Amino acid sequence: EGLPVDISPHDYFGCEIVRIGGDYSLQFPVQMIEETDRYRIYTDTNGATRKELQTADGWTPYWLAFKIKNRDDWYRLKAHATYNPSRISKGIVDTYLSARAEEKFITYSVHACFHPTWHKIGMENMLIWMLEDSEFITDMFATHTQLVIDLYEGIKALGIAYDAAWLSDDLGYRNAPLISPEMYHDLVMPYHKRLCDHFAQDGLKTILHSDGNVGPLIPYFLEAGFAALHPLEAKAGLNVRDLKPTYGDRLTLFGNIDVRQLASGQEAIEAEIRTKFEAAKPGGGYIYHSDHSVPNDVSFENYLFTMEMIKKYGTYD
């Protein structure tokens, strides 16, 4: 569509954030079970069996089975969730030095505890056990949290200094959070807070990425210590026009530009950027981003126009 072949969209559009992390899986070897031109079935690094379907956008995964089926399995395999130097890629220092030379904003980027835990045991299983055996699940949360901290310290020991931390933990679906605010407060927030507190010791603020409608959880995100929330999914009902008056003095709002509008033509794009920037700009504390991954129906031409509108409406007099 016009993007030069010798440059990535990341570089072409001047993306300013570089996310650097490591391996926080259980480090089981990947084993292919079956592969066709339409799908593949394999066991992943958490020991889970996945079926992935080939689509126009890549691979769509579905979890079939899990190595960890109960509390006993977890305690037997728990040692796989501890730190070792192999979790840090050999090229990490070169990546860091290149990003520093380009004056990028470098974040320690990993998943927090909720998302990686269901990858090990299944979403439905995790939600049931959070109700019926919370001690089991919080032990998994605590173990992963310690691994994230140890990995951070291991990377720091190589001479890498971060500008912020970026924690991903998808806690919302389209209409509401996946768990109640009370359950978040009691079972998840202590581990989010532990991570935010640890990074704060090095003067770092922590960004939380969580898709879906996480609006009811935002007061607890603030209590945990998060400084920014991304991507503020418009398709899930979040709106920076509402969030700015309520949280704008305490939370950096990061995203909320509806990708459906980016696919709808220049008039819709300009209206989306203009009206949301007008709400978000006063006093600062807003970072442009789409409200989720930019899909294939957003043309190169439309995204170029989007960047023009960001410059037009995103500058201060």
XYZ file of C-alpha atoms in Angstrom:
317
model
C 0.000 0.000 0.000
C 3.024 2.295 -0.076
C 5.089 1.387 2.982
C 8.732 1.146 1.870
C 9.900 -2.462 1.794
C 13.109 -1.797 3.714
C 11.564 -0.380 6.903
C 9.210 -1.683 9.567
C 5.981 0.132 10.467
C 7.495 0.592 13.941
C 10.400 2.587 12.519
C 8.489 4.286 9.707
C 5.920 5.805 12.044
C 8.503 6.710 14.684
C 7.283 4.545 17.547
C 9.045 5.742 20.677
C 8.690 2.805 23.051
C 10.940 -0.257 22.996
C 9.847 -3.125 25.225
C 12.569 -5.453 26.524
C 11.910 -8.461 28.761
C 12.705 -12.161 29.001
C 11.274 -15.675 29.215
C 8.870 -16.236 32.120
C 7.346 -19.507 30.905
C 7.825 -22.913 32.551
C 10.476 -23.615 29.882
C 9.179 -26.962 28.700
C 10.392 -27.930 25.214
C 7.912 -27.228 22.412
C 6.751 -30.468 20.775
C 4.809 -30.542 17.507
C 2.024 -33.147 17.546
C 0.309 -32.512 14.219
C 0.702 -29.913 11.488
C -1.274 -29.252 8.304
C -1.728 -26.256 6.024
C -4.800 -25.258 8.081
C -3.776 -25.906 11.683
C -1.077 -27.140 14.029
C -1.284 -28.927 17.382
C 1.648 -28.758 19.765
C 2.659 -28.532 23.422
C 3.968 -25.108 24.386
C 6.611 -23.917 26.849
C 4.075 -24.087 29.702
C 3.309 -27.741 28.914
C -0.145 -26.850 27.571
C -1.483 -28.469 24.409
C -2.658 -25.919 21.851
C -4.401 -26.059 18.512
C -3.752 -23.035 16.338
C -5.768 -22.295 13.219
C -4.223 -20.517 10.247
C -6.132 -17.319 9.419
C -5.523 -14.280 7.237
C -4.160 -12.465 10.304
C -1.865 -15.250 11.514
C -2.540 -18.047 13.990
C -5.605 -18.168 16.252
C -4.914 -20.337 19.332
C -7.158 -22.664 21.302
C -6.025 -24.492 24.441
C -6.853 -28.214 24.476
C -5.199 -29.584 27.636
C -2.831 -28.655 30.445
C 0.089 -30.363 32.149
C -0.995 -28.756 35.441
C -4.398 -30.253 36.234
C -4.520 -29.727 39.997
C -2.685 -28.421 43.046
C -0.422 -31.498 43.273
C 0.745 -31.053 39.692
C 1.617 -27.440 40.438
C 3.737 -28.227 43.480
C 5.499 -31.008 41.554
C 6.346 -28.665 38.660
C 6.722 -25.399 40.555
C 10.527 -25.425 40.263
C 10.102 -24.765 36.537
C 8.864 -21.263 37.449
C 12.116 -20.077 39.032
C 14.787 -17.835 37.588
C 17.840 -18.982 35.659
C 20.108 -17.054 33.267
C 18.793 -18.870 30.181
C 15.616 -16.789 30.498
C 17.535 -13.783 29.137
C 18.187 -13.762 25.400
C 21.779 -13.480 24.206
C 21.055 -10.396 22.080
C 19.369 -8.358 24.782
C 22.294 -6.004 25.431
C 22.656 -5.189 21.733
C 18.919 -4.492 21.519
C 19.196 -2.212 24.525
C 22.226 -0.304 23.230
C 20.581 0.211 19.847
C 17.425 1.566 21.505
C 19.469 3.858 23.734
C 21.395 5.187 20.728
C 18.053 6.022 19.086
C 16.872 7.742 22.294
C 13.901 5.411 22.651
C 11.837 5.010 25.822
C 12.788 1.559 27.126
C 10.411 -0.460 29.279
C 10.815 -3.698 31.175
C 8.020 -5.602 29.489
C 6.478 -8.786 30.904
C 3.093 -10.187 31.857
C 1.988 -9.873 35.454
C 0.370 -12.797 37.281
C -3.228 -13.220 36.036
C -2.656 -13.849 32.332
C 0.332 -16.235 32.584
C -1.422 -18.328 35.224
C -4.410 -19.175 33.056
C -2.016 -20.056 30.245
C -0.700 -22.785 32.531
C -4.019 -24.174 33.809
C -6.830 -22.772 31.643
C -9.051 -19.728 32.088
C -12.134 -21.590 33.312
C -10.085 -23.713 35.723
C -8.341 -20.663 37.143
C -11.569 -18.735 37.710
C -13.172 -21.714 39.448
C -10.134 -22.299 41.643
C -9.953 -18.603 42.526
C -13.314 -19.206 44.202
C -12.813 -22.734 45.492
C -9.070 -22.961 46.213
C -7.676 -19.441 46.244
C -4.563 -20.503 48.188
C -3.513 -22.667 45.242
C -3.976 -19.850 42.730
C -2.344 -17.158 44.830
C 0.679 -19.427 45.244
C 0.910 -19.504 41.445
C 0.533 -15.708 41.372
C 3.237 -15.274 44.016
C 5.663 -17.618 42.280
C 5.254 -15.855 38.950
C 5.649 -12.458 40.624
C 8.935 -13.537 42.185
C 10.138 -14.794 38.803
C 9.293 -11.430 37.197
C 11.297 -9.650 39.909
C 14.265 -12.023 39.628
C 14.245 -11.698 35.833
C 14.248 -7.918 36.159
C 17.210 -8.032 38.520
C 19.050 -10.462 36.234
C 18.615 -8.112 33.267
C 19.678 -5.115 35.346
C 22.888 -6.956 36.263
C 23.842 -6.864 32.568
C 23.926 -3.066 32.708
C 20.466 -2.447 31.305
C 18.649 0.523 32.818
C 14.942 0.961 32.128
C 12.839 4.096 31.834
C 9.622 2.437 33.032
C 7.985 -0.945 33.548
C 5.235 -2.306 31.277
C 3.057 -5.034 32.772
C 0.458 -6.781 30.624
C -2.413 -8.580 32.349
C -5.690 -8.855 30.423
C -8.445 -8.577 33.019
C -11.436 -7.486 30.959
C -13.860 -8.719 28.339
C -16.136 -6.558 26.190
C -18.774 -5.760 28.818
C -17.017 -6.012 32.169
C -13.942 -7.270 34.020
C -13.355 -11.026 34.025
C -13.468 -10.987 37.843
C -15.206 -8.775 40.383
C -13.438 -5.718 41.795
C -13.471 -7.446 45.187
C -11.753 -10.530 43.805
C -9.196 -8.361 42.036
C -8.523 -6.468 45.277
C -8.155 -9.586 47.405
C -6.380 -12.039 45.080
C -4.616 -10.165 42.266
C -3.846 -6.658 43.473
C -1.322 -7.711 46.156
C 0.945 -9.119 43.437
C 0.466 -6.158 41.133
C 1.336 -3.887 44.050
C 4.437 -5.902 44.876
C 5.707 -5.409 41.321
C 4.870 -1.699 41.199
C 6.591 -1.217 44.567
C 9.688 -3.091 43.415
C 10.083 -1.037 40.252
C 9.413 2.168 42.196
C 12.536 1.448 44.259
C 14.474 2.197 41.069
C 12.401 5.297 40.360
C 10.325 3.609 37.654
C 6.645 4.166 37.007
C 4.602 1.171 35.849
C 2.249 1.015 32.858
C -0.554 -1.562 32.918
C -1.829 -3.030 29.661
C -5.240 -4.650 30.041
C -7.722 -5.144 27.230
C -11.486 -5.017 27.645
C -13.730 -3.065 29.981
C -11.647 -2.735 33.134
C -13.347 0.482 34.237
C -14.582 -0.897 37.590
C -11.025 -1.969 38.466
C -9.345 1.403 37.901
C -9.574 2.598 41.537
C -7.731 -0.556 42.581
C -5.176 -0.146 39.790
C -4.343 3.209 41.360
C -4.087 1.607 44.785
C -1.720 -1.019 43.367
C 0.544 1.760 42.123
C 0.033 1.825 38.363
C 0.842 5.180 36.776
C -0.655 4.603 33.308
C -3.388 2.442 31.776
C -3.340 1.094 28.212
C -5.088 0.646 25.749
C -8.478 1.912 27.052
C -10.482 -0.181 24.627
C -13.211 1.950 23.063
C -14.941 -1.159 21.696
C -15.411 -2.268 25.300
C -17.058 0.984 26.344
C -14.111 2.927 27.751
C -13.952 6.598 26.769
C -11.212 9.070 27.554
C -13.835 11.826 27.673
C -15.262 10.162 30.785
C -11.991 8.916 32.246
C -10.087 12.196 32.087
C -12.268 14.169 34.553
C -12.333 11.243 36.991
C -8.761 9.948 36.871
C -6.718 12.374 34.780
C -4.903 13.897 37.761
C -3.759 10.471 39.005
C -3.455 8.219 35.975
C -1.862 8.673 32.557
C -4.437 7.669 29.945
C -2.784 5.750 27.110
C -4.820 4.916 23.996
C -8.596 4.874 23.370
C -8.445 5.853 19.664
C -11.068 3.552 18.155
C -9.539 1.418 15.379
C -12.991 1.096 13.804
C -12.886 4.830 13.137
C -9.377 4.562 11.679
C -10.874 2.266 9.040
C -13.826 4.568 8.298
C -12.304 7.375 6.257
C -10.683 10.729 6.880
C -13.726 12.548 8.257
C -14.263 9.871 10.911
C -10.543 9.750 11.736
C -10.293 13.494 12.223
C -13.392 13.571 14.425
C -12.058 10.702 16.570
C -8.655 12.313 17.078
C -9.942 15.861 17.541
C -12.685 15.149 20.060
C -10.665 12.745 22.182
C -7.568 14.935 22.166
C -9.692 17.921 23.195
C -10.803 15.935 26.230
C -7.416 14.404 27.050
C -4.937 17.236 26.406
C -5.678 19.702 29.231
C -3.005 19.360 31.896
C -1.150 16.619 30.025
C -1.262 13.000 31.104
C -2.335 11.454 27.802
C -0.417 9.274 25.293
C -1.755 8.542 21.815
C -2.391 4.912 20.937
C -5.033 2.856 19.180
C -7.510 1.132 21.501
C -6.185 -2.286 20.401
C -4.027 -3.759 17.635
C -4.475 -1.955 14.321
C -6.353 -4.433 12.065
C -5.850 -5.088 8.366
C -8.821 -2.973 7.315
C -6.977 0.203 8.366
C -5.190 1.222 5.187
C -1.697 2.669 5.018
C -3.237 5.871 3.648
C -5.625 6.101 6.594
C -2.847 5.572 9.108
C -0.707 8.254 7.472
C -3.679 10.596 7.807
C -4.067 9.536 11.440
C -0.483 10.580 12.139
C -1.153 13.934 10.480
C -4.152 14.457 12.758
C -2.089 13.539 15.825
C 0.374 16.311 14.946
C -2.435 18.745 14.141
C -4.430 18.257 17.334
C -1.787 16.864 19.687
C 0.518 19.863 19.948
C 0.326 22.615 22.560
C 0.422 26.316 21.710
